[in-house]
mmCIF file of C-alpha atoms in Angstrom:
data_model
loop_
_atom_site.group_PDB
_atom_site.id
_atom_site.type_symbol
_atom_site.label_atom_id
_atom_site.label_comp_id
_atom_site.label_asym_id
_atom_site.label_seq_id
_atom_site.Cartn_x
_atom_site.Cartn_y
_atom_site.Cartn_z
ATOM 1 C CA UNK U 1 41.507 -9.205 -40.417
ATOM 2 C CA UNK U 2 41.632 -11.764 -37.797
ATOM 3 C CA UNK U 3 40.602 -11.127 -34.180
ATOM 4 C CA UNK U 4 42.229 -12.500 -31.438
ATOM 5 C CA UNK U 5 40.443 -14.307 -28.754
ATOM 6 C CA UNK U 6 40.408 -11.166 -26.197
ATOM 7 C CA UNK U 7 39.273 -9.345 -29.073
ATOM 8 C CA UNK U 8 36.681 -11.678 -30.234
ATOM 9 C CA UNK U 9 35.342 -11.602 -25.960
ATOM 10 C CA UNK U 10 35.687 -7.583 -25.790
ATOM 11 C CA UNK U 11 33.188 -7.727 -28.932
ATOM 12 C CA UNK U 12 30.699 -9.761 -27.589
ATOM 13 C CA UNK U 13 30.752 -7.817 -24.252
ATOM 14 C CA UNK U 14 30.102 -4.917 -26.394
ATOM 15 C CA UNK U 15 27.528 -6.538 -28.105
ATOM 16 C CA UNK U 16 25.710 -7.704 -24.715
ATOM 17 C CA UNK U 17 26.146 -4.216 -23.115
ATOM 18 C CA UNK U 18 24.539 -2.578 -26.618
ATOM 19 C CA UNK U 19 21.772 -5.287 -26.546
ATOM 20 C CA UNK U 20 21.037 -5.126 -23.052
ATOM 21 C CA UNK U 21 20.773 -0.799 -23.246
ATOM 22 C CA UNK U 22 18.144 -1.294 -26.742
ATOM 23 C CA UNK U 23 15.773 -3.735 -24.785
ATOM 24 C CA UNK U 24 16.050 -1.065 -21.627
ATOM 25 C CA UNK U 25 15.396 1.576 -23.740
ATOM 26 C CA UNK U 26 12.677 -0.362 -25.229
ATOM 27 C CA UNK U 27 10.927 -1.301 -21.567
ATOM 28 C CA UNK U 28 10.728 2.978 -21.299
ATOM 29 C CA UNK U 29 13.749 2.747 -18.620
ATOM 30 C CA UNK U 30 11.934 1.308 -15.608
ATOM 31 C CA UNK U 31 14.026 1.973 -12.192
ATOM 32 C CA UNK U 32 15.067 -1.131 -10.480
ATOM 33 C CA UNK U 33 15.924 0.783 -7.613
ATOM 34 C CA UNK U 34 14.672 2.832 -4.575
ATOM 35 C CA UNK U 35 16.137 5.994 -5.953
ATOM 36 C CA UNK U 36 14.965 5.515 -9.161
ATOM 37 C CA UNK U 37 11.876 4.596 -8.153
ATOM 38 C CA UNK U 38 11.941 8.135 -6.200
ATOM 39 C CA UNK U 39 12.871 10.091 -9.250
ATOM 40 C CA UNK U 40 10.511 8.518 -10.837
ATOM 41 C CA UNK U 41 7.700 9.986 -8.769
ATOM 42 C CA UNK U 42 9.537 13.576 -8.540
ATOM 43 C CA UNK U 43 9.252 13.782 -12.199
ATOM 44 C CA UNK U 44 6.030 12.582 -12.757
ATOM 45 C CA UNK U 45 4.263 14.569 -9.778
ATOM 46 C CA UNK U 46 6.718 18.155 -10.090
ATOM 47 C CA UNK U 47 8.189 16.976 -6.826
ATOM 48 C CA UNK U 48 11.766 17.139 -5.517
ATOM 49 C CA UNK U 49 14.434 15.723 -3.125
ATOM 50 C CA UNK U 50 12.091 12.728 -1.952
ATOM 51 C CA UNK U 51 13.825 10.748 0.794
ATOM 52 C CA UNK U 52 12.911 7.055 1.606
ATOM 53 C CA UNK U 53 11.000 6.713 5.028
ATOM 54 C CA UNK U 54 9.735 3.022 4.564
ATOM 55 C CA UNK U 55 10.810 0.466 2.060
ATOM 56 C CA UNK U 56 8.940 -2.349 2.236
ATOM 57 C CA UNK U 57 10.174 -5.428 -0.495
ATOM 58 C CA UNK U 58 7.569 -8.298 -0.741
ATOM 59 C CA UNK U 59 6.681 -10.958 -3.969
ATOM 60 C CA UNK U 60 3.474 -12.816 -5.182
ATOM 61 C CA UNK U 61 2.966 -14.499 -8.105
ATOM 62 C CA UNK U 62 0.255 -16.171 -9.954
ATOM 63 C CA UNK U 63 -0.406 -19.752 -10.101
ATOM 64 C CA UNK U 64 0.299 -19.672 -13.952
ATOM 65 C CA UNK U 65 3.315 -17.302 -13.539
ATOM 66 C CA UNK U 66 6.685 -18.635 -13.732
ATOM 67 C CA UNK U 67 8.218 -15.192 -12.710
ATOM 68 C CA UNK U 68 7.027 -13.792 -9.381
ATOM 69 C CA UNK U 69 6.086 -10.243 -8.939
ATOM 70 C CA UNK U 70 8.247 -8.495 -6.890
ATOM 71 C CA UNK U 71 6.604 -5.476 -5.409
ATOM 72 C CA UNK U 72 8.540 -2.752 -3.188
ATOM 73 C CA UNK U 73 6.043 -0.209 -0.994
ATOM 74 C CA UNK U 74 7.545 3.316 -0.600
ATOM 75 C CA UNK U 75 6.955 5.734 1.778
ATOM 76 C CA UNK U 76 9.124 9.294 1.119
ATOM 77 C CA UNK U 77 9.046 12.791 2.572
ATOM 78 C CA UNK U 78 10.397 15.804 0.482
ATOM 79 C CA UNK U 79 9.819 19.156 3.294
ATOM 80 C CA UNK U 80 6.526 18.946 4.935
ATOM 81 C CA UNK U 81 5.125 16.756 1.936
ATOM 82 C CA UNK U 82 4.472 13.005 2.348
ATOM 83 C CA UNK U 83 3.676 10.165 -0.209
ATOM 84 C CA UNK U 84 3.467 6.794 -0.380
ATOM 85 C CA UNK U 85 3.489 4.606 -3.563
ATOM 86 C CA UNK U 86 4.589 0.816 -4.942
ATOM 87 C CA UNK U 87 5.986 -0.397 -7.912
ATOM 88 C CA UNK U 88 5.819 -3.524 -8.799
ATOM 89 C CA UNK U 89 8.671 -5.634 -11.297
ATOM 90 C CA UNK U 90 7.721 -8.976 -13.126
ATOM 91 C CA UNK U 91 10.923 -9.779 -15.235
ATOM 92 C CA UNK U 92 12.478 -7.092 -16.215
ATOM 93 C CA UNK U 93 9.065 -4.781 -16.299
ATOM 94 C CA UNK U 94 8.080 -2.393 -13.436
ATOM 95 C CA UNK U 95 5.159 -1.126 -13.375
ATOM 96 C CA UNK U 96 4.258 2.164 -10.922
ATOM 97 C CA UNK U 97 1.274 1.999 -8.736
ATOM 98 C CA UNK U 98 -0.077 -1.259 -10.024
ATOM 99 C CA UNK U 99 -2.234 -1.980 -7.136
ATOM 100 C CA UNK U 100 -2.626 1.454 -5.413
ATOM 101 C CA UNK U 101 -3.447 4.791 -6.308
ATOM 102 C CA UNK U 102 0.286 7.215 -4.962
ATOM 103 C CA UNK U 103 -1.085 9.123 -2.148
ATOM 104 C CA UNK U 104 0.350 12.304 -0.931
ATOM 105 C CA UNK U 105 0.143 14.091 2.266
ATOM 106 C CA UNK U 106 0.984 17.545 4.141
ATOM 107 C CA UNK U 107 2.636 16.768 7.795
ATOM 108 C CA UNK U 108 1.416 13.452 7.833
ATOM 109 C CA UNK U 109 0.111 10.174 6.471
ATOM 110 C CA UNK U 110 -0.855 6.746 7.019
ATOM 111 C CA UNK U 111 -0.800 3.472 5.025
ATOM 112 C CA UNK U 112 -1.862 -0.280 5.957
ATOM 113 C CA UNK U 113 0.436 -2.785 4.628
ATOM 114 C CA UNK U 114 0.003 -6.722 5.288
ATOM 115 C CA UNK U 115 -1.340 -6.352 8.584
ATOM 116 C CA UNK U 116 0.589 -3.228 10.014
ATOM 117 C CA UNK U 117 -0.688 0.437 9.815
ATOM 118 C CA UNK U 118 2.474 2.793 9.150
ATOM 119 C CA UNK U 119 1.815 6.457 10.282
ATOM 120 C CA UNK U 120 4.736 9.117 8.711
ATOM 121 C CA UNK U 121 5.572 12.613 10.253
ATOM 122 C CA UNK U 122 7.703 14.771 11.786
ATOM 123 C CA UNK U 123 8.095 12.465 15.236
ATOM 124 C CA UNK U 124 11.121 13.741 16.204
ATOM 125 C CA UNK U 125 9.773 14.766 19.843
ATOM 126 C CA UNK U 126 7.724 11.886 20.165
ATOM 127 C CA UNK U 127 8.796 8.906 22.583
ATOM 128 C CA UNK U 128 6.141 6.901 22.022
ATOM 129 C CA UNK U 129 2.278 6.759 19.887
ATOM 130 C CA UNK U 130 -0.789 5.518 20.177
ATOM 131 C CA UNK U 131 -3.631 4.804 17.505
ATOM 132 C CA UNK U 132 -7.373 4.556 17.431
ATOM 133 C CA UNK U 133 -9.217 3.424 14.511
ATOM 134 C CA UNK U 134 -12.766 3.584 13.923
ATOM 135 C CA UNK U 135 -14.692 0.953 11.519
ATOM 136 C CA UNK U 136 -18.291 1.280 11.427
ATOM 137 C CA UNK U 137 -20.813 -1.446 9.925
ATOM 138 C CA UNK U 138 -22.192 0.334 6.166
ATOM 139 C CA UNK U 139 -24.121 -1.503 3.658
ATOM 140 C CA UNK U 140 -24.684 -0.014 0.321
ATOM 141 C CA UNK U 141 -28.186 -1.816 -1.490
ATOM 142 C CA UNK U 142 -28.032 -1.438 -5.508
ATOM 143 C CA UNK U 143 -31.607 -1.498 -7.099
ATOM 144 C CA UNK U 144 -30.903 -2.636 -10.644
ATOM 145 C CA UNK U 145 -34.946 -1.158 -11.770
ATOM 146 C CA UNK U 146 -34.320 2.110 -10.707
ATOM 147 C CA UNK U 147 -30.525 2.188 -10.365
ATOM 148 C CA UNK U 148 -30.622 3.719 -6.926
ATOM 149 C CA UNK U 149 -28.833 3.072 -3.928
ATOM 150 C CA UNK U 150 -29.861 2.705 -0.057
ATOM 151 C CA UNK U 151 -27.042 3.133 2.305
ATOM 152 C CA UNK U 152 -27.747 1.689 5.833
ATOM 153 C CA UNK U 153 -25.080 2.691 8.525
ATOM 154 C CA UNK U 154 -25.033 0.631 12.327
ATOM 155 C CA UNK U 155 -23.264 -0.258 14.356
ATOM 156 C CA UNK U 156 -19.139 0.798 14.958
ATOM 157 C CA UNK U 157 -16.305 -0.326 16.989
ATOM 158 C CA UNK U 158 -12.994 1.567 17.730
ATOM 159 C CA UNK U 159 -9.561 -0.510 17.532
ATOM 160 C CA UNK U 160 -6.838 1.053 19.920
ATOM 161 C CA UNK U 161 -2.907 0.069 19.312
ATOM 162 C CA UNK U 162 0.071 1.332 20.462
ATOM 163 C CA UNK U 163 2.978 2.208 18.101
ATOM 164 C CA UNK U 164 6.786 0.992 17.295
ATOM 165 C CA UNK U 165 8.826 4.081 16.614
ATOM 166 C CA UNK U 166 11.369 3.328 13.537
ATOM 167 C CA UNK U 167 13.711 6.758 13.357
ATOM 168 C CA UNK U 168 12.210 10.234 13.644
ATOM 169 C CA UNK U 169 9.589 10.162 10.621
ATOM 170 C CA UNK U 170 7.750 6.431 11.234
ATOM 171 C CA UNK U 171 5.631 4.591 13.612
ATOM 172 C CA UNK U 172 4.437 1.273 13.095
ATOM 173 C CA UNK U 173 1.294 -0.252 14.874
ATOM 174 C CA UNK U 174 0.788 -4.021 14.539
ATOM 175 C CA UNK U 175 -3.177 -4.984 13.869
ATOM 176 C CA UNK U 176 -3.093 -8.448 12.643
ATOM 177 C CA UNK U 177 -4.402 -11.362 15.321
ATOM 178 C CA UNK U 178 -2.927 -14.339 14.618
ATOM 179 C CA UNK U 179 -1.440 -15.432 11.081
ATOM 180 C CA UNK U 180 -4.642 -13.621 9.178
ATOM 181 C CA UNK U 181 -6.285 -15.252 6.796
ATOM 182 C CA UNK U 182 -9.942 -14.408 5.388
ATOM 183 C CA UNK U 183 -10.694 -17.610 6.012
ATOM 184 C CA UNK U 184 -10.757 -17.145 9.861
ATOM 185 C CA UNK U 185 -12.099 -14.006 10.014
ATOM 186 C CA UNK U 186 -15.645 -13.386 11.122
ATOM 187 C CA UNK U 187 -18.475 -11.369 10.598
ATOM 188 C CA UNK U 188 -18.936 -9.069 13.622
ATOM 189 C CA UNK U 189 -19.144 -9.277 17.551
ATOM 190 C CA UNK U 190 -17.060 -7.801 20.361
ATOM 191 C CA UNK U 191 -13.881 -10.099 19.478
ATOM 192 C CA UNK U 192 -14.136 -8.985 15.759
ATOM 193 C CA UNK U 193 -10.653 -7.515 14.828
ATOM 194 C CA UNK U 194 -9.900 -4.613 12.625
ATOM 195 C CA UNK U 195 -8.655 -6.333 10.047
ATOM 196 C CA UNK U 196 -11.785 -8.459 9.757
ATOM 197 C CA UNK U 197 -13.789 -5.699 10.159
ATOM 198 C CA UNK U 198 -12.277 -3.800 7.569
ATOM 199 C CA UNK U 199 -13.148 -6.680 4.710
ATOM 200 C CA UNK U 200 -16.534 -7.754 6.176
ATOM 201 C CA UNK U 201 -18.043 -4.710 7.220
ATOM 202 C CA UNK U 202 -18.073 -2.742 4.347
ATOM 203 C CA UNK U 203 -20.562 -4.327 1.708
ATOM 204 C CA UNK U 204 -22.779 -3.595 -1.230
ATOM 205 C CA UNK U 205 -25.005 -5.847 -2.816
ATOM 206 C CA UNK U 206 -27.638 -6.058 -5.640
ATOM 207 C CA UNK U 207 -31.497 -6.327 -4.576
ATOM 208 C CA UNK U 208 -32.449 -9.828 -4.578
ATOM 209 C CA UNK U 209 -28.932 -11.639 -4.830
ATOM 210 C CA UNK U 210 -28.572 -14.845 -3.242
ATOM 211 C CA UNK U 211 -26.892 -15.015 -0.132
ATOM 212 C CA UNK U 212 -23.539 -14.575 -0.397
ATOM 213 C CA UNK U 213 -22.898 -12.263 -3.200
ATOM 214 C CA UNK U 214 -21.661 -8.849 -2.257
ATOM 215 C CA UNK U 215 -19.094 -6.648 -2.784
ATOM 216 C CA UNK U 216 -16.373 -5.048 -0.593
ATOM 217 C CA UNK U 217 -17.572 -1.329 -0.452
ATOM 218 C CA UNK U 218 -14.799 1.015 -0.644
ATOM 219 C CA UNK U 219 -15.059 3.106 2.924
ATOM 220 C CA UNK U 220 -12.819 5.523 4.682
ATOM 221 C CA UNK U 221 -11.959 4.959 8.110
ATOM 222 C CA UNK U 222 -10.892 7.857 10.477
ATOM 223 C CA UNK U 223 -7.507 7.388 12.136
ATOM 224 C CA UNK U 224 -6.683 9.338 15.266
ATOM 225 C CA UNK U 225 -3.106 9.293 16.110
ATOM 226 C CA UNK U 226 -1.911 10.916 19.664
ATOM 227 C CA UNK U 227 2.207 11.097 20.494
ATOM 228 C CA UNK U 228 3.402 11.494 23.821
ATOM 229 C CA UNK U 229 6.569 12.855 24.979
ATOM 230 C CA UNK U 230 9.322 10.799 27.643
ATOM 231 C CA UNK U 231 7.613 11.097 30.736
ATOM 232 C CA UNK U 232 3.999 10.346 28.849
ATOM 233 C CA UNK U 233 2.383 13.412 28.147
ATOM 234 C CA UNK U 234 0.247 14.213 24.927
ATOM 235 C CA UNK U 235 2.350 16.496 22.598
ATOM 236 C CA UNK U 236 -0.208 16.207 19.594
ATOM 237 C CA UNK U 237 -2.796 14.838 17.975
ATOM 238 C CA UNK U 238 -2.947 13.710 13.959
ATOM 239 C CA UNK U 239 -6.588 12.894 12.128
ATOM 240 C CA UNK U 240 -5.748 10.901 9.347
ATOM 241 C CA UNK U 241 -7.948 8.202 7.451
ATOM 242 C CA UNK U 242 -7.319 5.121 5.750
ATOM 243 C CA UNK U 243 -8.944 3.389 2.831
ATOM 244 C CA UNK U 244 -10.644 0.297 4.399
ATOM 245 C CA UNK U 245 -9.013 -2.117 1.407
ATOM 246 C CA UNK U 246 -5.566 -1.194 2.845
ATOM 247 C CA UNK U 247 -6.441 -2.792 5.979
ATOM 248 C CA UNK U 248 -7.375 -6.130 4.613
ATOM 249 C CA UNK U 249 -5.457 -6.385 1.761
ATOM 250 C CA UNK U 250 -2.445 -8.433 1.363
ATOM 251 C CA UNK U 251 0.900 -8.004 -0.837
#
């Protein structure tokens, strides 16, 4: 039997579509988009009805990549509960919380983001925010002989912004000086920023290295959020805290 030329195209369409469902059936059915991404997370945390609050697209890639990888931040709210996750696609792969841990959150919760700190709640009342947050200088010393470790805790400094509301659920405080750049930043002193406080401030390092070497010491930093109503009075107060690697990192 001899197939016409419409037939012969409605085959290979076929074909295409049966191909194309094998290889996504193959990649475990990654979601390509927010709300798949979101069902994603309500089925593998028991959640339910998540609703996007930030969606935040952004790409990097390797120097020996030919693909880049595009990376979308979430922020969702299902009820009073709050989390905030990424997945990231290279090619037709997506992988969930490649670079961050999901973090989840009753009333509230905050996460840095190339050089903005994005606080989610119920803002509804709010007219306007502020934020202060508080890095403090800690050192962690590793002795490799008897595998102990002296922490040594000085001096602090508290960064005050004032917020961008975006709907009833978001604010959005700018931190970055300038264009960033680790490069520029330095070490401490009164002009020191938070995001160059947040990289350099933090640090552990063997006994004996050569100057230099150290690490970037994981720290919490305590974030005080206050809201204020029209005519500028305080309607509440949020303490929060933010992993110091969100502040410096970049996308």
């Amino acid at each position: 039997m001899r197939l016409t030329r419409g037939q012969k195209t409605l085959r290979n369409a076929l074909l295409c579509i049966l191909l194309a469902a094998l290889v996504y059936a193959m990649l475990g059915f990654p979601p390509y988009t927010v709300r798949g991404m979101l069902d994603r997370v309500e089925r593998r945390y028991l959640l339910s009805d998540l609703e996007p609050v930030l969606v935040v697209r952004d790409s990097w890639r390797y120097s020996d990549d030919f693909l880049p990888h595009r990376v979308t931040y979430l922020i969702a709210r299902t009820g009073d509960t709050y989390v905030s996750t990424d997945f990231t696609r290279h090619g037709l792969e997506v992988r969930p919380e490649y670079r961050r841990n999901l973090k989840m959150s009753r009333s509230a919760l905050c996460l840095g983001l190339n050089g903005t700190l994005y606080v989610a709640g119920d803002f509804g009342e709010a007219a306007s925010a502020s934020v202060e947050v508080t890095a403090q200088r800690t050192t962690r010393m590793y002795d490799p002989e008897t595998e102990e470790y002296e922490l040594v805790v000085r001096d602090k400094k508290t960064f005050v912004y004032e917020g961008e509301k975006d709907g009833d659920a978001l604010f959005a405080f700018r931190y970055r000086e300038g264009t960033g750049g680790m490069g520029s930043w330095g070490a401490w002193g009164p002009y020191t920023g938070l995001e160059a406080a947040a990289y350099n401030w933090y640090s552990v390092y063997p006994k004996g290295a050569p100057d230099g070497v150290r690490g970037i010491l994981h720290g919490d930093l305590p974030v005080k959020v206050t809201l204020y109503d029209e005519a500028g009075g305080v309607l509440d107060t949020l303490e929060l805290s933010i992993d110091n690697y969100e502040l410096h990192s970049y996308p």
